[in-house]
mmCIF file of C-alpha atoms in Angstrom:
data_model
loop_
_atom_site.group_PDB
_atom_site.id
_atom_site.type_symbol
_atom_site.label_atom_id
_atom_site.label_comp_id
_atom_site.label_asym_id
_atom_site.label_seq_id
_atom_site.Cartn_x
_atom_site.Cartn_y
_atom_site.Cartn_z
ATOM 1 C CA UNK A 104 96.447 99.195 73.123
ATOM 2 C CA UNK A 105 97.564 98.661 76.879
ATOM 3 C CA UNK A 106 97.286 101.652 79.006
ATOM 4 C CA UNK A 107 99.210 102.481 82.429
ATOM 5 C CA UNK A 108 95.970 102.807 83.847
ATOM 6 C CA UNK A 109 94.505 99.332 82.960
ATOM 7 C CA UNK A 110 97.914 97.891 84.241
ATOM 8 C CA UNK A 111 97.454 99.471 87.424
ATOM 9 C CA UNK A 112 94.618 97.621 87.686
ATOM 10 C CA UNK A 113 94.475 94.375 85.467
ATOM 11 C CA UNK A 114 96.786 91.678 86.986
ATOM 12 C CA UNK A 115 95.795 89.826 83.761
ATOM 13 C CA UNK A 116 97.212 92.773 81.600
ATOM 14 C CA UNK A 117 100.098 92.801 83.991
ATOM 15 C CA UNK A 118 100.606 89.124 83.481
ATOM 16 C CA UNK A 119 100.794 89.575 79.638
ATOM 17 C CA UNK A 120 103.772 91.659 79.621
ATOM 18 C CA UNK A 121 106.247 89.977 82.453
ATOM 19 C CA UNK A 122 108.122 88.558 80.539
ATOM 20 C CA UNK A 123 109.676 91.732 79.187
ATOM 21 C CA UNK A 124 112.038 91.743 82.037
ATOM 22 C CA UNK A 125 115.056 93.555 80.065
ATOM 23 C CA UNK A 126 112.754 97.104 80.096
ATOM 24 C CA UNK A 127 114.301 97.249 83.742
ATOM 25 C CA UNK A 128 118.324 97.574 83.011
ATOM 26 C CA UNK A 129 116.822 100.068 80.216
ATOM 27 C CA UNK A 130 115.452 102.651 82.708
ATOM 28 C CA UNK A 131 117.998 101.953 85.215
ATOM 29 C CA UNK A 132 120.411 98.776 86.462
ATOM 30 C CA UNK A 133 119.099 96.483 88.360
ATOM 31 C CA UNK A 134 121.544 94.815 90.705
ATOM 32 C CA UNK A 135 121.066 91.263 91.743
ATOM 33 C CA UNK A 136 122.484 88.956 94.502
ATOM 34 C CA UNK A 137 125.874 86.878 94.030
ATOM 35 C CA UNK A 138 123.328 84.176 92.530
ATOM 36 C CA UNK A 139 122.635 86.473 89.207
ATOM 37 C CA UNK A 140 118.805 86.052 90.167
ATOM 38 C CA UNK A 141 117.566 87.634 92.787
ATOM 39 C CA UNK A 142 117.560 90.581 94.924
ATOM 40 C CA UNK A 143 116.596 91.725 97.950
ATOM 41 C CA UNK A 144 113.418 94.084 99.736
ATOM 42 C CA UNK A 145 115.832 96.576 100.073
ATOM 43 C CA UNK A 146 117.677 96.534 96.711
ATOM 44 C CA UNK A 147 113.890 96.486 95.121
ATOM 45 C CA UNK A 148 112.759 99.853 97.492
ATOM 46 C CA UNK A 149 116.589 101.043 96.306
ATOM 47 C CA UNK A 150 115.706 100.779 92.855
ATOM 48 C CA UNK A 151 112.502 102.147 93.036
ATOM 49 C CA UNK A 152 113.776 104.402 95.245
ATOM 50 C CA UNK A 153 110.943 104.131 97.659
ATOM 51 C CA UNK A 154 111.611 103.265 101.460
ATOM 52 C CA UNK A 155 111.652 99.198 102.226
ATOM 53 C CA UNK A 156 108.235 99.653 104.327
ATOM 54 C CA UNK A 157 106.344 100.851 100.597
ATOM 55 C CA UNK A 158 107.767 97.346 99.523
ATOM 56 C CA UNK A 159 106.633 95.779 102.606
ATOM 57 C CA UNK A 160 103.548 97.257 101.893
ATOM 58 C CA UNK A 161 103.095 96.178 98.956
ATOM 59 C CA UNK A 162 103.954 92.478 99.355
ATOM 60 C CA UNK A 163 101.542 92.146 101.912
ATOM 61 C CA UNK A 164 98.777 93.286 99.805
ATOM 62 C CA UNK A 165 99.385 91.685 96.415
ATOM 63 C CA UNK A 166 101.495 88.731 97.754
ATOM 64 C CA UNK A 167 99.441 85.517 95.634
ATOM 65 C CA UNK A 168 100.628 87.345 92.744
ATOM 66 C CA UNK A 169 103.474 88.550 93.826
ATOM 67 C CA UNK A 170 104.614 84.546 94.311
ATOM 68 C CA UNK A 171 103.037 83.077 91.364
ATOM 69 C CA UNK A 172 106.005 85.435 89.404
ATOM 70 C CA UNK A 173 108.934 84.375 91.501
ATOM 71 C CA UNK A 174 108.708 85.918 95.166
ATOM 72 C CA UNK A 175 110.043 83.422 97.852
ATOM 73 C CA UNK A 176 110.151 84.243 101.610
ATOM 74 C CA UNK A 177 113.192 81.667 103.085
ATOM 75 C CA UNK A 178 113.434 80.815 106.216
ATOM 76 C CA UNK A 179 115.157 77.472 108.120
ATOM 77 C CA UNK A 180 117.777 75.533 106.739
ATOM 78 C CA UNK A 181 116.825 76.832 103.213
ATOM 79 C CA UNK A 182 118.106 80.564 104.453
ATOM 80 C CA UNK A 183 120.776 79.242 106.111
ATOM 81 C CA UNK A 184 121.761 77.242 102.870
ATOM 82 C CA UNK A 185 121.021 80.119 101.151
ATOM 83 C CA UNK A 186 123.414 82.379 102.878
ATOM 84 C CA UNK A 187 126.156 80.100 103.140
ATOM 85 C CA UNK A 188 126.089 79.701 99.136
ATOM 86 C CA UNK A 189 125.548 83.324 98.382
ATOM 87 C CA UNK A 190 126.314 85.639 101.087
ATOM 88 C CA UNK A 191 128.700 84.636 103.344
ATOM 89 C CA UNK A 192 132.197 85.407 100.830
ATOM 90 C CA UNK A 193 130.530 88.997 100.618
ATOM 91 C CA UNK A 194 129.788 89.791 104.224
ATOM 92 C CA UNK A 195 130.978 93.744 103.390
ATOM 93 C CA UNK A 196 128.986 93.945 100.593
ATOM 94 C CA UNK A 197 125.543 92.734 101.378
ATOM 95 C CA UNK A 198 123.155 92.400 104.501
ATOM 96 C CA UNK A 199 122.992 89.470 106.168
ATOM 97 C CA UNK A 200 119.515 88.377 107.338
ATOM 98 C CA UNK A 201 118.794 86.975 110.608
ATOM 99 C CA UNK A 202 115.395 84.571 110.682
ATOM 100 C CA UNK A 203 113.628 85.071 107.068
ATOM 101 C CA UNK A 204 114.853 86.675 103.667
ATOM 102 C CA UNK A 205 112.746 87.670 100.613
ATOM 103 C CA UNK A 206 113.988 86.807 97.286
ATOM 104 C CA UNK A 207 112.442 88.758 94.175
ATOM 105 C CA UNK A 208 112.711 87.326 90.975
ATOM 106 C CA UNK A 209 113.398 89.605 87.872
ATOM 107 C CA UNK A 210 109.698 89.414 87.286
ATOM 108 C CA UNK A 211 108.453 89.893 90.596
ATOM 109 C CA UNK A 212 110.487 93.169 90.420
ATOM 110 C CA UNK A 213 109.087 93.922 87.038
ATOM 111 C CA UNK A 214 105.246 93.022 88.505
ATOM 112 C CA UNK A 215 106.506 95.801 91.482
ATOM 113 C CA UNK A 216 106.980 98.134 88.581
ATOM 114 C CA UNK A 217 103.260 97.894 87.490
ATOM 115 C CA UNK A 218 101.968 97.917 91.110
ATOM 116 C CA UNK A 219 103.733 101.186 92.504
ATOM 117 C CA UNK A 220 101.780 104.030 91.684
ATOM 118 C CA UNK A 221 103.733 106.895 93.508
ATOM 119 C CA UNK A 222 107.284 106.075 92.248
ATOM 120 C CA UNK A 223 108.910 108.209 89.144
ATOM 121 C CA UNK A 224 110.905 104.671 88.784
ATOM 122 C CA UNK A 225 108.503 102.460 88.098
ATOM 123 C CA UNK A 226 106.406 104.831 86.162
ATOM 124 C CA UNK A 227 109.250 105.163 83.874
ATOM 125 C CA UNK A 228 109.693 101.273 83.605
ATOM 126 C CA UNK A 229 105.742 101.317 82.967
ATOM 127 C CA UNK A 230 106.498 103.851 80.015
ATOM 128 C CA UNK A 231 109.151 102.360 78.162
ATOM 129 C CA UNK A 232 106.967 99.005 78.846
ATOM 130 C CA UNK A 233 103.897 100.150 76.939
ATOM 131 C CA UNK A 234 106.095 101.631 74.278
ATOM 132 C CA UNK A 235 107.773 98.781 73.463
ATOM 133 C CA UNK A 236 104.768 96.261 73.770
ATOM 134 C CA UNK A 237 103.073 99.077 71.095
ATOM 135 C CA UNK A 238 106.065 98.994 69.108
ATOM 136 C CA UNK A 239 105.930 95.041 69.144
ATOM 137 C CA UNK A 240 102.371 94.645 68.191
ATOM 138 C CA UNK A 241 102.418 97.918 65.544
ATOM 139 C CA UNK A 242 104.525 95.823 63.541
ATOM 140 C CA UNK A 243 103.511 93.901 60.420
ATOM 141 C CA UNK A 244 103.555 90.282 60.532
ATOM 142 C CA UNK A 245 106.779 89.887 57.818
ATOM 143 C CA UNK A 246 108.946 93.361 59.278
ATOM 144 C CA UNK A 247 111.268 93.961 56.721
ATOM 145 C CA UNK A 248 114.943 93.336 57.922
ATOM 146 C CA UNK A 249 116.772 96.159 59.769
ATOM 147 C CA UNK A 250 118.831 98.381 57.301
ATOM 148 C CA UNK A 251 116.284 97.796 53.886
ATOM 149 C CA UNK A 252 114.391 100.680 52.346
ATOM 150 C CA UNK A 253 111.359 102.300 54.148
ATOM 151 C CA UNK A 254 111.773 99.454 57.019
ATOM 152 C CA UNK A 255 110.618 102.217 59.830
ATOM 153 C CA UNK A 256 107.782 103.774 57.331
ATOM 154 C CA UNK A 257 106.435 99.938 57.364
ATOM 155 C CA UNK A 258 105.365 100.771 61.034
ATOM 156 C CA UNK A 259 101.827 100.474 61.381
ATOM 157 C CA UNK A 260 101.861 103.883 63.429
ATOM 158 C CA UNK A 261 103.159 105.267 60.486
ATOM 159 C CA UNK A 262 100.969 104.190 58.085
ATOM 160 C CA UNK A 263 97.886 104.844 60.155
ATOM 161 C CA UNK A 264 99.137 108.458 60.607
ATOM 162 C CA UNK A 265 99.430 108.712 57.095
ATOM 163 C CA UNK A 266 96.151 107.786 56.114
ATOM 164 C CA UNK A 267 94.265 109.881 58.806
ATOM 165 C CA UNK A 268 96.471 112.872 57.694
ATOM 166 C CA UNK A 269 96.037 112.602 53.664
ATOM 167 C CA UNK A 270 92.551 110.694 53.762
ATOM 168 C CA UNK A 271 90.302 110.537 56.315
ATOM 169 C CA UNK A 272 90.952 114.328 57.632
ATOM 170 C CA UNK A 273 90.288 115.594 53.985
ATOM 171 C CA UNK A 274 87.507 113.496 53.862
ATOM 172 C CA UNK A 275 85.594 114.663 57.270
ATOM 173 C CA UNK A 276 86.410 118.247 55.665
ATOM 174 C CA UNK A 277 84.086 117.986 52.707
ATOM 175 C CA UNK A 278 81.808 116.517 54.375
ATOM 176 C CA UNK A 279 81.743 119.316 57.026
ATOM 177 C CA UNK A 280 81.854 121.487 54.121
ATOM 178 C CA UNK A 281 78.643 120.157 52.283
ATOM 179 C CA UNK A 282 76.295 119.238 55.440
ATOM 180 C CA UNK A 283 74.017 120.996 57.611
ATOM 181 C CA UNK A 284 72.179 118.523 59.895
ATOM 182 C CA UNK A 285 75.163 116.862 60.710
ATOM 183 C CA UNK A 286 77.778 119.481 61.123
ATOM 184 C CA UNK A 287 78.535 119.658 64.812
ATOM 185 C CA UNK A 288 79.149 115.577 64.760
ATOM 186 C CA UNK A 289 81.688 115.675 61.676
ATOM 187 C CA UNK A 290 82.901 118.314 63.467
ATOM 188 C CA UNK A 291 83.638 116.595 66.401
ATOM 189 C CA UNK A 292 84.687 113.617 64.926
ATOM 190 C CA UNK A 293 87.365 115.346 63.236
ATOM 191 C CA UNK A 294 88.532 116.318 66.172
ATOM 192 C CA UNK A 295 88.997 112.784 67.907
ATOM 193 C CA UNK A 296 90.884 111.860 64.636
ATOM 194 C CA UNK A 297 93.300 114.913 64.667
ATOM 195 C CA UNK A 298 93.626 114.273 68.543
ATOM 196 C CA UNK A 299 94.625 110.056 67.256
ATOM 197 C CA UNK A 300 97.407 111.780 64.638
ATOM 198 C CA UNK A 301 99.028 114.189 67.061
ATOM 199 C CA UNK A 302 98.771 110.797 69.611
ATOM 200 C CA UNK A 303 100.617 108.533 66.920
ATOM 201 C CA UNK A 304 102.839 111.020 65.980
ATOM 202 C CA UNK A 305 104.454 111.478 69.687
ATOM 203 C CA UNK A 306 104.492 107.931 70.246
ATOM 204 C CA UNK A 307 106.883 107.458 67.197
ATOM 205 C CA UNK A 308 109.084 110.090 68.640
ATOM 206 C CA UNK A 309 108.937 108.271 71.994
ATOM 207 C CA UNK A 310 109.765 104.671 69.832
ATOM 208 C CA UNK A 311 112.712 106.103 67.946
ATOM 209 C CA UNK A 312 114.334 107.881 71.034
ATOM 210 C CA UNK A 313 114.285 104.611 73.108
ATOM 211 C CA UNK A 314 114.945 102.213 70.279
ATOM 212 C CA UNK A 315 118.175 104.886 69.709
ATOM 213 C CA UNK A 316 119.487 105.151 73.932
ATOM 214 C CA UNK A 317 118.748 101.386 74.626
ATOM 215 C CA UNK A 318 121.860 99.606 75.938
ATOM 216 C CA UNK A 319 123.029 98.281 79.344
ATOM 217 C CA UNK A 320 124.517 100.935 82.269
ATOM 218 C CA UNK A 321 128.212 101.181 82.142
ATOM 219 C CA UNK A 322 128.290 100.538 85.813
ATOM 220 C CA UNK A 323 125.899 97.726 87.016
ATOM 221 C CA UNK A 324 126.311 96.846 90.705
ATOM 222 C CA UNK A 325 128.505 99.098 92.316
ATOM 223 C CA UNK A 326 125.405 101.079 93.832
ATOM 224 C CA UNK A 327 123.732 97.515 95.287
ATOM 225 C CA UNK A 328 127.015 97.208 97.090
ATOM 226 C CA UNK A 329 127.517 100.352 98.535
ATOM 227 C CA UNK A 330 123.392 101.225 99.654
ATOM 228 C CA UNK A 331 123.902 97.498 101.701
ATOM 229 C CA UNK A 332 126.931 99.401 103.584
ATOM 230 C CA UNK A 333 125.956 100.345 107.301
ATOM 231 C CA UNK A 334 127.670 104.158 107.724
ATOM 232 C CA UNK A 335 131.212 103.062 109.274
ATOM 233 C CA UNK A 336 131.455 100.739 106.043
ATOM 234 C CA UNK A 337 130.637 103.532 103.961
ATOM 235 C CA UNK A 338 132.987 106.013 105.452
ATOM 236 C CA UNK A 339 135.791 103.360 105.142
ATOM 237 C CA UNK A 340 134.766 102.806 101.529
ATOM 238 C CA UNK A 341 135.534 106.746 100.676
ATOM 239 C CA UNK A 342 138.379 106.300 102.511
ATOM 240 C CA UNK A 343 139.882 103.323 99.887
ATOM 241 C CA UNK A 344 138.823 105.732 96.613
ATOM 242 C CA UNK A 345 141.054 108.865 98.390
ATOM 243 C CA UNK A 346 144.007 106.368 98.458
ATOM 244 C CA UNK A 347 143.244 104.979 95.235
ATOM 245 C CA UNK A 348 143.616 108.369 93.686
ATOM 246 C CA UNK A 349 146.587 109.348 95.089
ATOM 247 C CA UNK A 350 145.859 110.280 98.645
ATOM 248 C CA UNK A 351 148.045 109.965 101.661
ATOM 249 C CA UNK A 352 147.539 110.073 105.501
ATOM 250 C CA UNK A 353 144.000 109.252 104.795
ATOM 251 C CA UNK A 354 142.411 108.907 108.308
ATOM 252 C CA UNK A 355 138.944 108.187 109.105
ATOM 253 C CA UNK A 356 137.684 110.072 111.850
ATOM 254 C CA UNK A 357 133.864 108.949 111.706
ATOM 255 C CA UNK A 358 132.184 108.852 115.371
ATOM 256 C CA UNK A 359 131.585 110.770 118.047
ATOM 257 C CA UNK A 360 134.500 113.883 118.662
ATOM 258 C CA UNK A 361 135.251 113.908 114.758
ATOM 259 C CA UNK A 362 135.134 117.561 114.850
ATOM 260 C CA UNK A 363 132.545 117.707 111.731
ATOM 261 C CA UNK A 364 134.041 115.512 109.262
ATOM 262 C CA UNK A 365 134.675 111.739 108.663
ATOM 263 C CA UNK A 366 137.912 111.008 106.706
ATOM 264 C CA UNK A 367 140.709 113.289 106.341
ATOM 265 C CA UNK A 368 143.940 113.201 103.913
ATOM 266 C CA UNK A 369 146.417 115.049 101.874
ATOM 267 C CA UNK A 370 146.183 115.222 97.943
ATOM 268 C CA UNK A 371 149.671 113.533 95.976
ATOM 269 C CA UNK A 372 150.657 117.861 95.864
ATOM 270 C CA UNK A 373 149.897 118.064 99.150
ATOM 271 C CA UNK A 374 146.540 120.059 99.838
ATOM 272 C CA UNK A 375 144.845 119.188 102.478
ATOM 273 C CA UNK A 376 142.059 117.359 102.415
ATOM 274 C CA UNK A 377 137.997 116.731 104.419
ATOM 275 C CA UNK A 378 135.323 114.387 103.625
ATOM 276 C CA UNK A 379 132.375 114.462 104.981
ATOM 277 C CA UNK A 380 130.273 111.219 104.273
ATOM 278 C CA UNK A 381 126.435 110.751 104.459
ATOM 279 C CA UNK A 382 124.993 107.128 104.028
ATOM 280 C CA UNK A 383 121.611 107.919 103.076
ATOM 281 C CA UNK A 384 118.607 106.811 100.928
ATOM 282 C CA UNK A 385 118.412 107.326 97.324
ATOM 283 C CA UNK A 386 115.032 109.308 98.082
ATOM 284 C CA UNK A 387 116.197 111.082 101.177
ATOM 285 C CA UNK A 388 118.594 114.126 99.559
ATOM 286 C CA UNK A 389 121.206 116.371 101.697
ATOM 287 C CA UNK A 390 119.566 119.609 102.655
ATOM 288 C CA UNK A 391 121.322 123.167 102.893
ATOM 289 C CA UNK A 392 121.683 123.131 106.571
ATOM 290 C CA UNK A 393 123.893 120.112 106.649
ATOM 291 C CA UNK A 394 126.227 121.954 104.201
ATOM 292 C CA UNK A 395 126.229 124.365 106.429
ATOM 293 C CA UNK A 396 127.349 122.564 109.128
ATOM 294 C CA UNK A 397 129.838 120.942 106.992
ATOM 295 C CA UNK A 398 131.162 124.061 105.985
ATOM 296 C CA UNK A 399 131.945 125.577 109.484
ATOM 297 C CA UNK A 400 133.628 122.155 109.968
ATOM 298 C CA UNK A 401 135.692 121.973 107.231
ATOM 299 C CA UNK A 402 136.667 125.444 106.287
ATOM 300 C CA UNK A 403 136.895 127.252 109.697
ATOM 301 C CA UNK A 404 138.385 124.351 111.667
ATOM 302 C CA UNK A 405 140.162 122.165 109.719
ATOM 303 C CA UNK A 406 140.960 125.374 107.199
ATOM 304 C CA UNK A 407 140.702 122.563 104.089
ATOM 305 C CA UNK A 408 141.974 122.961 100.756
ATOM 306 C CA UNK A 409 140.101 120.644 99.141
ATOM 307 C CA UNK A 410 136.226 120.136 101.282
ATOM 308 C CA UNK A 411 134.405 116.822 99.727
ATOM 309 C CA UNK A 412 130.621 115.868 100.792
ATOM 310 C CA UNK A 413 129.892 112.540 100.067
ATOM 311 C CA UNK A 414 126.567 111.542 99.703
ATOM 312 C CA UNK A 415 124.778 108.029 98.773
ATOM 313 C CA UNK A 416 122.058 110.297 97.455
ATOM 314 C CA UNK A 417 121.038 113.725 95.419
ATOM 315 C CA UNK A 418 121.415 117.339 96.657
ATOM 316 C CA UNK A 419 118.644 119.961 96.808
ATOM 317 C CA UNK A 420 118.996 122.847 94.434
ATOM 318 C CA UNK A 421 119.676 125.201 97.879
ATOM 319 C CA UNK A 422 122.382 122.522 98.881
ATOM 320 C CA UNK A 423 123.925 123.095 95.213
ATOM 321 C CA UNK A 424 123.945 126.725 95.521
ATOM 322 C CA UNK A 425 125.995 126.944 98.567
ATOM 323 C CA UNK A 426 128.186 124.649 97.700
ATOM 324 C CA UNK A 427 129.100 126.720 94.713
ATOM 325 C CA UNK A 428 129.573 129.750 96.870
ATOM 326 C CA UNK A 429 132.195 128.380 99.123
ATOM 327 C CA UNK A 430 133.859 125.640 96.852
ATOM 328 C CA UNK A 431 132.301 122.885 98.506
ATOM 329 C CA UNK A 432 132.922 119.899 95.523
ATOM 330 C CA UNK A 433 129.583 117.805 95.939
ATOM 331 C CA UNK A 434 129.968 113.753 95.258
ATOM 332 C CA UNK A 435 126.117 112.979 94.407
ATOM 333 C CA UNK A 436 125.202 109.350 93.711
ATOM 334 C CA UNK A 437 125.846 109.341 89.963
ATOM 335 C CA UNK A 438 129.087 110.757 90.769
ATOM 336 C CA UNK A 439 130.083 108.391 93.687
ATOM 337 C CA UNK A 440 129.347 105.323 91.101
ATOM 338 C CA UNK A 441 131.695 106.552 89.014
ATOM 339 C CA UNK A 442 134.186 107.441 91.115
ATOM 340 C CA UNK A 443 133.572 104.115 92.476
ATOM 341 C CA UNK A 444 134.132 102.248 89.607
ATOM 342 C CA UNK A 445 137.762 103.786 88.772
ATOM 343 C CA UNK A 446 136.718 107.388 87.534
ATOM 344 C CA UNK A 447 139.417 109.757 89.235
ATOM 345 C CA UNK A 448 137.924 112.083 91.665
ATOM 346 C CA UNK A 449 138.761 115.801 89.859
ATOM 347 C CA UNK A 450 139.037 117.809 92.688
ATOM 348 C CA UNK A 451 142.351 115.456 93.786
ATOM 349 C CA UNK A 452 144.169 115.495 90.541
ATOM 350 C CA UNK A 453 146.877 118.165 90.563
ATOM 351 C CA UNK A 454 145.362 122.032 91.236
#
């Protein structure tokens, strides 16, 4: 069996397993360019949620084989063609590069995946990836169809646990039983089969819970767009979702002088409304002094009803805390996707 240590280190064991591609929407969408196949440095360090220069990085050490599974640097009239077929209608949405633009395949994202060693990303992608490869080759030859009788006890895990549980265990306990020379060996040979059973045994559980939440994201894309947003973008972006949900005399303040806080607006039953907004990335959270700040902003000089914070990111737990104390509603990154995808914002419905 493959382990994530011989795949950090084996491009030919890396090789072997590219071309399970799909393991990357399981642990988390992967949003690609207008062209459906490829996306960008930055969307790769986004997903990973790495900065672009560990990307960078890592191009420039493993590039051959980075190529050889769908990397391409463009530059010239092939960028230029490039851009003018796939960028240009969505200048809001997505950067647009100046004199060269890497394009990562699917794979060459997926080959990322088993190249990163100090990303919780791509260690989960690595996880599910040797599960699945396991659960592929534990499988007998003629796998009875989905739905018969005892078509999961056919696994070979199963059966293998089986027999070192009702046989072989038994077995090394005579013998342990009725030696004396030998003892100590038996002994520890029992050992490094129990140790095989309990291993066997947690990888089923591992199989059956990611055979049982595989499926695609309900929101795939929405993230891409709004990480490629410069911070005037973004702040105009919060702006649209207020009005969407109601909101009127939303103003975005954004900029030098804006007092503390970026967009301002009144709920449909009239509470006043502040938003602060923070483009930042995924691996960079908001910290408990920039509540803080927000908080003398939007309580003590705008005297808000409702005070919203924004973020492209996560929240430390300190963050969390004081938001709690002073009614601060936090929009995290899970919650801004949703929100952006047509979820109603809860602290604007009716009070």
């Amino acid at each position: 069996m493959i382990d994530e240590a011989a795949l950090l280190e084996s491009k030919t064991l890396r090789g072997s397993v590219l071309e399970r591609t799909d393991v990357l929407d399981r642990v988390k969408a992967l949003s690609l360019l207008p062209d459906h196949m490829h996306v960008t440095t930055a969307m790769v360090a986004t997903y990973f949620e790495v900065a672009e220069t560990v990307i960078n990085n890592l191009l420039s050490r493993h590039r051959q084989e980075l190529e050889s599974n769908g990397l391409r640097v463009l530059r010239g009239p092939e960028l230029q063609e490039f851009k003018e077929l796939n960028l240009s209608p969505y200048r809001d949405g997505y950067p647009q590069p100046r004199s060269s633009l890497a394009l990562w395949s699917r794979r060459a994202v997926l080959n990322v995946a088993m190249l990163l060693r100090d990303s919780d990303v791509a260690r989960q992608v690595r996880t599910y990836l040797l599960d699945m490869e396991y659960l592929a080759r534990a499988r007998p030859v003629d796998t009875p169809a989905a739905g018969t009788p005892h078509a999961l006890d056919d696994r070979i895990d199963q059966r293998i646990t089986h027999i070192l549980g009702r046989t072989v265990v038994p077995m090394f306990n005579a013998l342990i039983e009725t030696s004396g020379e030998h003892r100590q060996e038996l002994i520890s040979l029992r050992e490094d089969v129990q140790r095989i059973e309990r291993q066997l045994c947690g990888h089923e559980t591992r199989i059956t819970e990611l055979e049982r939440t595989r499926g695609p994201r309900q929101y795939t894309g929405i993230m891409a767009s709004i990480d490629a947003m410069n911070w005037r973008e973004f702040e105009h972006h919060v702006a649209v979702l207020l009005r969407r949900d109601g909101c009127t005399g939303v103003t975005v303040h954004g900029g030098p002088g804006d007092r503390g806080v970026d967009v301002t607006a009144h709920t449909a039953d009239g509470r006043s409304v502040v938003a602060q907004c923070k483009s930042f990335a995924p691996y960079r959270p908001v910290w408990s002094g920039e509540l803080q700040k927000f908080l003398g902003a939007s309580l003590v000089q705008h005297t808000a009803d409702v005070a919203l914070f924004v973020a492209t990111t996560s929240f430390t737990p300190d963050a969390r805390a004081i938001a709690e104390t002073y009614g601060v509603t936090l929009v995290d990154r899970s919650h801004l996707e949703k929100w952006s995808a047509g979820v109603p914002l809860t602290a604007l419905q009716h009070a």
